[in-house]
Tab-separated table of C-alpha atoms in Angstrom:
chain	number	residue	atom	x	y	z
D	506	MET	CA	154.785	176.677	22.416
D	507	ALA	CA	153.627	177.240	25.970
D	508	SER	CA	152.176	174.205	27.726
D	509	ALA	CA	148.759	174.452	29.112
D	510	THR	CA	148.542	174.342	32.893
D	511	ALA	CA	145.634	172.450	34.516
D	512	SER	CA	143.590	174.645	36.881
D	513	PRO	CA	143.183	173.380	40.387
D	514	PRO	CA	139.759	172.084	41.242
D	515	PRO	CA	137.458	174.511	43.006
D	516	SER	CA	137.596	174.305	46.737
D	517	ARG	CA	134.491	172.728	48.326
D	518	GLU	CA	132.661	174.563	50.995
D	519	PRO	CA	132.051	172.593	54.169
D	520	PRO	CA	128.408	171.583	54.667
D	521	THR	CA	126.213	173.903	56.479
D	522	CYS	CA	124.279	172.966	59.661
D	523	LYS	CA	121.064	172.611	57.677
D	524	GLU	CA	122.852	170.162	55.157
D	525	THR	CA	124.297	168.161	57.953
D	526	ALA	CA	120.996	167.874	59.653
D	527	ALA	CA	119.312	166.820	56.375
D	528	ILE	CA	121.905	164.102	55.956
D	529	CYS	CA	121.687	162.749	59.595
D	530	SER	CA	117.967	163.042	60.068
D	531	PRO	CA	116.888	159.761	58.522
D	532	CYS	CA	119.569	157.888	60.389
D	533	CYS	CA	118.818	159.487	63.716
D	534	GLY	CA	115.010	159.087	63.132
D	535	GLY	CA	115.464	155.399	62.463
D	536	LEU	CA	117.620	154.867	65.523
D	537	PHE	CA	115.119	156.857	67.753
D	538	THR	CA	112.138	154.848	66.266
D	539	LEU	CA	113.996	151.497	67.025
D	540	PHE	CA	114.831	152.631	70.547
D	541	ALA	CA	111.215	153.701	71.171
D	542	VAL	CA	109.838	150.315	69.876
D	543	ILE	CA	112.240	148.416	72.106
D	544	LEU	CA	111.365	150.599	74.944
D	545	ILE	CA	107.649	150.163	74.409
D	546	LEU	CA	107.946	146.340	73.994
D	547	TYR	CA	110.026	146.139	77.247
D	548	SER	CA	107.392	148.190	79.105
D	549	VAL	CA	104.575	146.002	77.942
D	550	ASN	CA	106.523	142.781	78.604
D	551	LYS	CA	107.127	143.997	82.196
D	552	ALA	CA	103.568	144.973	82.761
D	553	TYR	CA	101.919	143.522	85.850
D	554	CYS	CA	99.236	140.768	85.877
D	555	HIS	CA	96.568	143.031	87.526
D	556	ALA	CA	94.226	140.097	88.387
D	557	LYS	CA	92.019	140.550	91.455
D	558	PHE	CA	90.299	137.752	93.420
D	559	SER	CA	87.275	138.360	95.541
D	560	ILE	CA	85.342	135.710	97.469
D	561	GLN	CA	81.580	135.543	96.821
D	562	SER	CA	80.637	132.612	99.098
D	563	ILE	CA	81.985	129.979	101.337
D	564	THR	CA	80.153	126.741	102.305
D	565	VAL	CA	81.204	123.569	104.133
D	566	SER	CA	79.473	120.127	103.738
D	567	PRO	CA	78.447	118.892	107.189
D	568	VAL	CA	78.753	115.326	105.790
D	569	SER	CA	82.219	115.290	104.010
D	570	ASP	CA	83.805	118.456	105.407
D	571	THR	CA	84.347	119.628	101.928
D	572	TRP	CA	84.947	123.360	101.449
D	573	HIS	CA	83.330	125.069	98.464
D	574	VAL	CA	84.715	128.625	97.742
D	575	ASP	CA	83.231	130.829	94.942
D	576	PHE	CA	85.553	133.587	93.620
D	577	LEU	CA	84.963	136.447	91.206
D	578	VAL	CA	88.197	137.198	89.349
D	579	LYS	CA	88.931	140.464	87.538
D	580	ASN	CA	90.696	139.160	84.556
D	581	PRO	CA	94.477	139.819	84.253
D	582	SER	CA	96.190	141.947	81.679
D	583	SER	CA	95.836	140.718	78.101
D	584	ARG	CA	99.346	139.331	78.060
D	585	TYR	CA	98.652	136.940	81.005
D	586	SER	CA	96.685	133.778	81.082
D	587	ILE	CA	95.533	131.963	84.287
D	588	TYR	CA	94.430	128.327	83.993
D	589	TYR	CA	91.740	127.574	86.631
D	590	GLU	CA	90.746	124.093	85.711
D	591	GLY	CA	94.002	122.343	85.426
D	592	ASP	CA	94.636	119.177	87.505
D	593	ASP	CA	97.694	120.888	88.919
D	594	ALA	CA	95.828	123.423	91.058
D	595	ALA	CA	96.965	123.258	94.573
D	596	VAL	CA	95.775	124.652	98.015
D	597	ARG	CA	97.115	124.837	101.483
D	598	PHE	CA	94.895	125.849	104.557
D	599	GLY	CA	96.920	127.533	107.178
D	600	SER	CA	99.367	124.984	108.660
D	601	SER	CA	97.229	122.061	107.562
D	602	ASN	CA	97.633	120.094	104.429
D	603	ALA	CA	94.670	120.273	101.973
D	604	ALA	CA	93.684	118.374	98.729
D	605	VAL	CA	91.889	119.918	95.859
D	606	LEU	CA	88.858	117.741	94.691
D	607	SER	CA	87.607	119.883	91.793
D	608	THR	CA	87.784	123.311	90.196
D	609	SER	CA	85.547	125.070	87.613
D	610	GLN	CA	85.343	128.397	85.870
D	611	LYS	CA	82.732	130.312	83.902
D	612	ARG	CA	83.139	133.601	82.065
D	613	SER	CA	80.773	135.980	83.786
D	614	SER	CA	81.504	139.075	81.691
D	615	SER	CA	84.160	140.454	79.339
D	616	SER	CA	86.314	141.497	82.353
D	617	HIS	CA	85.529	138.928	85.017
D	618	THR	CA	85.718	135.103	85.517
D	619	ALA	CA	83.727	132.985	88.031
D	620	PHE	CA	85.994	130.508	89.645
D	621	SER	CA	84.984	127.737	92.033
D	622	LEU	CA	87.138	125.565	94.263
D	623	ASP	CA	86.241	122.428	96.137
D	624	PHE	CA	88.848	120.994	98.729
D	625	VAL	CA	89.208	119.103	101.949
D	626	ALA	CA	91.638	119.957	104.673
D	627	GLU	CA	93.486	117.979	107.207
D	628	CYS	CA	92.054	120.048	110.029
D	629	ASN	CA	88.538	119.748	111.295
D	630	THR	CA	86.285	122.604	110.261
D	631	SER	CA	85.133	123.230	113.835
D	632	ASP	CA	88.773	123.972	114.702
D	633	VAL	CA	89.050	126.750	112.089
D	634	VAL	CA	88.701	130.243	113.505
D	635	ALA	CA	90.613	132.380	111.052
D	636	GLY	CA	92.591	130.327	108.516
D	637	VAL	CA	94.907	131.409	105.657
D	638	LEU	CA	93.989	129.833	102.303
D	639	GLU	CA	96.780	129.666	99.762
D	640	ILE	CA	95.932	128.782	96.125
D	641	LYS	CA	98.354	128.086	93.391
D	642	LEU	CA	97.210	128.209	89.679
D	643	ARG	CA	99.183	127.657	86.495
D	644	ALA	CA	99.802	130.774	84.407
D	645	LYS	CA	101.581	132.114	81.346
D	646	HIS	CA	102.970	135.478	80.306
D	647	LYS	CA	102.894	135.970	76.542
D	648	LEU	CA	105.808	138.246	75.393
D	649	TYR	CA	106.130	140.480	72.366
D	650	GLY	CA	109.142	140.251	70.173
D	651	LEU	CA	111.448	137.331	69.620
D	652	GLU	CA	111.490	136.245	73.278
D	653	PRO	CA	109.801	132.974	74.139
D	654	ASP	CA	106.739	133.143	76.428
D	655	ASP	CA	107.293	132.733	80.222
D	656	ALA	CA	105.652	130.102	82.244
D	657	GLY	CA	104.844	130.061	85.934
D	658	HIS	CA	101.907	130.223	88.410
D	659	VAL	CA	99.786	132.665	90.390
D	660	ASN	CA	99.848	132.447	94.188
D	661	VAL	CA	96.754	133.797	95.929
D	662	GLN	CA	96.643	134.259	99.669
D	663	CYS	CA	93.300	134.746	101.470
D	664	HIS	CA	93.791	135.750	105.141
D	665	ASN	CA	91.340	135.504	108.030
D	666	LEU	CA	89.229	133.017	106.052
D	667	THR	CA	86.080	131.928	107.896
D	668	LEU	CA	82.565	131.003	106.837
D	669	ASN	CA	81.392	134.688	106.970
D	670	HIS	CA	84.644	136.713	106.472
D	671	GLU	CA	87.327	136.935	103.999
D	672	ASN	CA	90.277	139.156	103.154
D	673	ILE	CA	92.392	138.827	100.060
D	674	ASP	CA	95.582	140.023	101.388
D	675	LYS	CA	98.183	139.197	98.658
D	676	ILE	CA	98.211	138.033	94.967
D	677	GLN	CA	101.706	137.080	93.865
D	678	LEU	CA	102.515	136.132	90.247
D	679	THR	CA	105.535	133.867	90.023
D	680	ILE	CA	106.793	133.681	86.415
D	681	ILE	CA	109.830	131.699	85.346
D	682	GLU	CA	111.705	133.708	82.585
D	683	ASN	CA	112.779	131.448	79.768
D	684	SER	CA	115.456	131.906	77.248
D	685	ALA	CA	115.597	130.304	73.718
D	686	ASN	CA	117.796	127.426	74.944
D	687	SER	CA	116.025	126.830	78.322
D	688	CYS	CA	113.550	124.212	79.343
D	689	TYR	CA	110.877	125.062	81.956
D	690	LEU	CA	110.079	121.798	83.856
D	691	GLU	CA	107.306	121.012	86.360
D	692	LEU	CA	107.207	117.687	88.225
D	693	PHE	CA	104.131	116.165	89.889
D	694	ALA	CA	103.255	113.095	91.908
D	695	ASP	CA	99.956	112.172	89.952
D	696	THR	CA	99.063	108.712	91.126
D	697	VAL	CA	99.332	106.693	94.336
D	698	SER	CA	98.436	102.944	94.458
D	699	VAL	CA	98.615	100.941	97.739
D	700	SER	CA	97.760	97.337	97.509
D	701	ASN	CA	98.212	93.827	99.207
D	702	ALA	CA	97.043	95.119	102.628
D	703	ASN	CA	94.457	92.724	104.199
D	704	ALA	CA	92.412	94.786	106.616
D	705	ASN	CA	90.553	91.809	108.152
D	706	ALA	CA	93.830	90.031	108.966
D	707	ARG	CA	95.284	93.436	110.270
D	708	VAL	CA	98.283	92.956	108.044
D	709	SER	CA	99.988	96.286	107.873
D	710	ALA	CA	102.577	95.675	105.145
D	711	ALA	CA	101.797	96.758	101.598
D	712	GLU	CA	103.365	97.709	98.293
D	713	TRP	CA	103.280	101.434	97.499
D	714	ARG	CA	103.493	102.523	93.814
D	715	ILE	CA	103.786	106.276	93.232
D	716	GLY	CA	103.548	107.689	89.803
D	717	PHE	CA	105.226	110.881	88.614
D	718	VAL	CA	104.821	112.970	85.569
D	719	ALA	CA	106.996	115.699	84.190
D	720	ARG	CA	105.598	118.580	82.193
D	721	SER	CA	107.180	121.429	80.206
D	722	PRO	CA	104.292	124.042	79.696
D	723	VAL	CA	105.056	126.816	77.179
D	724	THR	CA	108.580	125.620	76.415
D	725	GLY	CA	107.390	122.150	75.244
D	726	CYS	CA	110.554	120.216	75.945
D	727	LYS	CA	110.775	116.538	75.462
D	728	ILE	CA	111.548	115.140	78.847
D	729	SER	CA	112.772	111.710	79.847
D	730	LEU	CA	113.073	110.678	83.583
D	731	ARG	CA	114.791	107.782	85.151
D	732	PRO	CA	114.698	107.271	88.954
D	733	ILE	CA	118.004	106.201	90.461
D	734	LYS	CA	117.192	106.050	94.247
D	735	SER	CA	114.235	107.094	96.244
D	736	ARG	CA	112.864	106.844	99.764
D	737	LEU	CA	109.347	107.122	101.199
D	738	LEU	CA	108.848	109.055	104.426
D	739	ARG	CA	105.988	109.699	106.814
D	740	GLY	CA	106.625	113.041	108.392
D	741	ASP	CA	110.361	112.922	109.132
D	742	GLU	CA	110.485	109.051	109.408
D	743	VAL	CA	111.860	106.976	106.633
D	744	ILE	CA	109.485	104.029	106.205
D	745	ALA	CA	110.953	102.517	102.868
D	746	LYS	CA	113.595	102.845	100.322
D	747	SER	CA	113.839	101.829	96.645
D	748	SER	CA	116.686	101.617	94.334
D	749	SER	CA	114.949	99.656	91.492
D	750	PRO	CA	114.286	101.508	88.225
D	751	SER	CA	110.760	101.722	86.965
D	752	MET	CA	109.741	98.762	84.822
D	753	ASP	CA	107.076	98.069	82.228
D	754	PRO	CA	104.904	94.880	82.119
D	755	PHE	CA	107.592	93.403	79.773
D	756	GLY	CA	110.444	93.944	82.282
D	757	GLN	CA	111.959	96.984	80.359
D	758	VAL	CA	113.163	100.003	82.110
D	759	VAL	CA	110.725	102.799	81.761
D	760	THR	CA	112.017	106.201	80.543
D	761	GLY	CA	109.746	109.133	79.441
D	762	ASP	CA	107.748	111.942	80.988
D	763	GLU	CA	106.039	109.468	83.243
D	764	THR	CA	107.598	107.018	85.713
D	765	ASN	CA	106.801	105.026	88.781
D	766	VAL	CA	108.618	104.390	92.118
D	767	VAL	CA	107.691	101.250	93.857
D	768	PHE	CA	108.223	100.588	97.562
D	769	GLU	CA	107.714	97.049	98.765
D	770	THR	CA	106.688	95.879	102.368
D	771	VAL	CA	105.750	99.281	103.607
D	772	VAL	CA	104.469	99.163	107.179
D	773	ALA	CA	102.813	102.623	107.411
D	774	MET	CA	99.141	101.858	107.206
D	775	PRO	CA	96.088	103.436	108.946
D	776	GLU	CA	94.176	101.526	111.606
D	777	VAL	CA	90.710	102.445	110.310
D	778	ILE	CA	89.363	102.100	106.663
D	779	GLY	CA	88.464	105.590	105.469
D	780	ASP	CA	91.421	107.320	107.171
D	781	VAL	CA	93.639	109.684	105.306
D	782	ILE	CA	97.392	109.782	105.770
D	783	TRP	CA	98.310	113.422	105.101
D	784	ASP	CA	102.035	113.614	105.648
D	785	ILE	CA	103.511	111.132	103.061
D	786	ARG	CA	106.749	112.475	101.439
D	787	VAL	CA	108.901	111.076	98.581
D	788	GLU	CA	112.508	111.996	97.900
D	789	ILE	CA	114.039	110.923	94.613
D	790	ILE	CA	117.386	111.216	92.794
D	791	ALA	CA	116.585	110.863	89.072
D	792	GLY	CA	118.350	111.340	85.804
D	793	VAL	CA	116.685	113.642	83.337
D	794	LYS	CA	117.082	114.127	79.594
D	795	THR	CA	115.593	116.970	77.639
D	796	GLY	CA	115.574	117.773	73.883
D	797	ILE	CA	117.854	120.847	74.279
D	798	GLU	CA	121.564	121.350	74.506
D	799	TYR	CA	122.963	121.319	78.142
D	800	GLY	CA	119.540	119.982	79.337
D	801	ASN	CA	120.776	116.647	80.617
D	802	GLY	CA	121.653	116.028	84.249
D	803	PHE	CA	120.002	115.053	87.566
D	804	LEU	CA	117.174	116.104	89.648
D	805	LEU	CA	116.936	116.022	93.473
D	806	VAL	CA	113.202	115.783	93.969
D	807	PHE	CA	111.251	116.557	96.992
D	808	CYS	CA	107.480	115.757	97.042
D	809	GLY	CA	105.849	116.584	100.394
D	810	ASP	CA	102.325	116.502	101.880
D	811	ILE	CA	100.913	113.666	99.611
D	812	PRO	CA	97.493	112.834	100.931
D	813	VAL	CA	96.713	109.051	100.636
D	814	ASN	CA	93.040	107.994	101.170
D	815	PHE	CA	92.339	104.383	102.307
D	816	THR	CA	89.387	102.230	101.344
D	817	ALA	CA	88.616	98.670	101.043
D	818	ASP	CA	87.873	96.465	97.999
D	819	PRO	CA	84.990	93.952	97.955
D	820	ALA	CA	87.468	91.289	99.207
D	821	GLY	CA	88.191	93.270	102.357
D	822	ASN	CA	91.680	94.323	101.312
D	823	MET	CA	92.696	97.842	102.239
D	824	ILE	CA	93.742	99.886	99.244
D	825	GLY	CA	95.155	103.387	99.108
D	826	SER	CA	94.984	106.099	96.355
D	827	LEU	CA	95.869	109.782	96.025
D	828	LEU	CA	93.344	112.174	97.462
D	829	GLY	CA	92.468	115.017	95.103
D	830	ASN	CA	94.652	116.617	92.485
D	831	MET	CA	98.236	115.682	91.750
D	832	ARG	CA	100.871	117.168	93.974
D	833	ARG	CA	103.608	119.486	92.786
D	834	CYS	CA	107.135	118.533	93.602
D	835	ASP	CA	110.083	120.763	94.244
D	836	TYR	CA	113.442	119.923	92.733
D	837	LEU	CA	117.117	120.917	92.355
D	838	TYR	CA	118.889	120.441	89.084
D	839	ARG	CA	122.478	119.322	89.078
D	840	ASP	CA	125.044	118.604	86.338
D	841	ASN	CA	126.559	115.695	88.276
D	842	LEU	CA	126.054	113.672	91.449
D	843	ASN	CA	129.594	113.889	92.897
D	844	PRO	CA	128.553	115.700	96.074
D	845	TYR	CA	125.772	113.209	96.618
D	846	LEU	CA	127.546	109.861	96.008
D	847	GLU	CA	127.805	109.026	99.735
D	848	SER	CA	123.938	109.324	100.142
D	849	LEU	CA	123.533	107.207	96.974
D	850	ARG	CA	125.613	104.412	98.624
D	851	SER	CA	123.613	104.449	101.902
């Protein structure tokens, strides 16, 4: 009996171009859509601020030499926010130091904001011919996608500023890009207290207590500061040093986002009550801890142009306090202090 022989399977024709296109189209379409979405989000996140400042009026008080400047601001792009009324707003007037006394804002329309600024400057108003007014305001850039928002500030420069002329020359937006594991830190000198100086007895020595506060806008990190060593300068001259940690009323070392540095027996005092010392500087080496991994280290802090206003209490003692808003400090972050051990010993 003859055995049955299995017939070979029919040969399969290779897919046609149309069949291949039909199979690949969903995959290619999905990849193209994903790429387009990423490209759109990237373009939106990199969009410019587009804010525009124009000066509406300038007045100067003949009594207090206080400058009042009214701006009309074309609002920035929807992804940007500018904070006009913060206590961290700062100004500089040409080569002279200046202190912000107050700021205010009012929404004048859906596209514009009225912004007012009051400040006093180190220079006399009669000496101002054409000054450059620099303004720094806190800002935020809201990002699409999974990226955390960026924090930073807006720098506005007004050139040829006089009582009857203005020219907004440059608006620069400085934004710090944050990653998921980063901590954006801002440091300010927010209080100054000078006491134990008897004006009637012409005693020039006093205790200076300068308070500092650390902030982490947008990123919201938990910050702890501990000053290690600091020095107080007037201009380029060192007038006091301190190596004592900040203590609370119970004698415990203070750590947290606020701290004080105390300088004892400081001899830099004005001769006349009502004077302002404009060129006080503080340099600090401080330890810092944050709530993120790799966020612990040391800060080399530089706080310049701190204006201190001197008045007298009812007993005739000369006292000093910070004039205007708190002052922004610059700093360098370091993992260790090995290169700076020699300066710590001095």
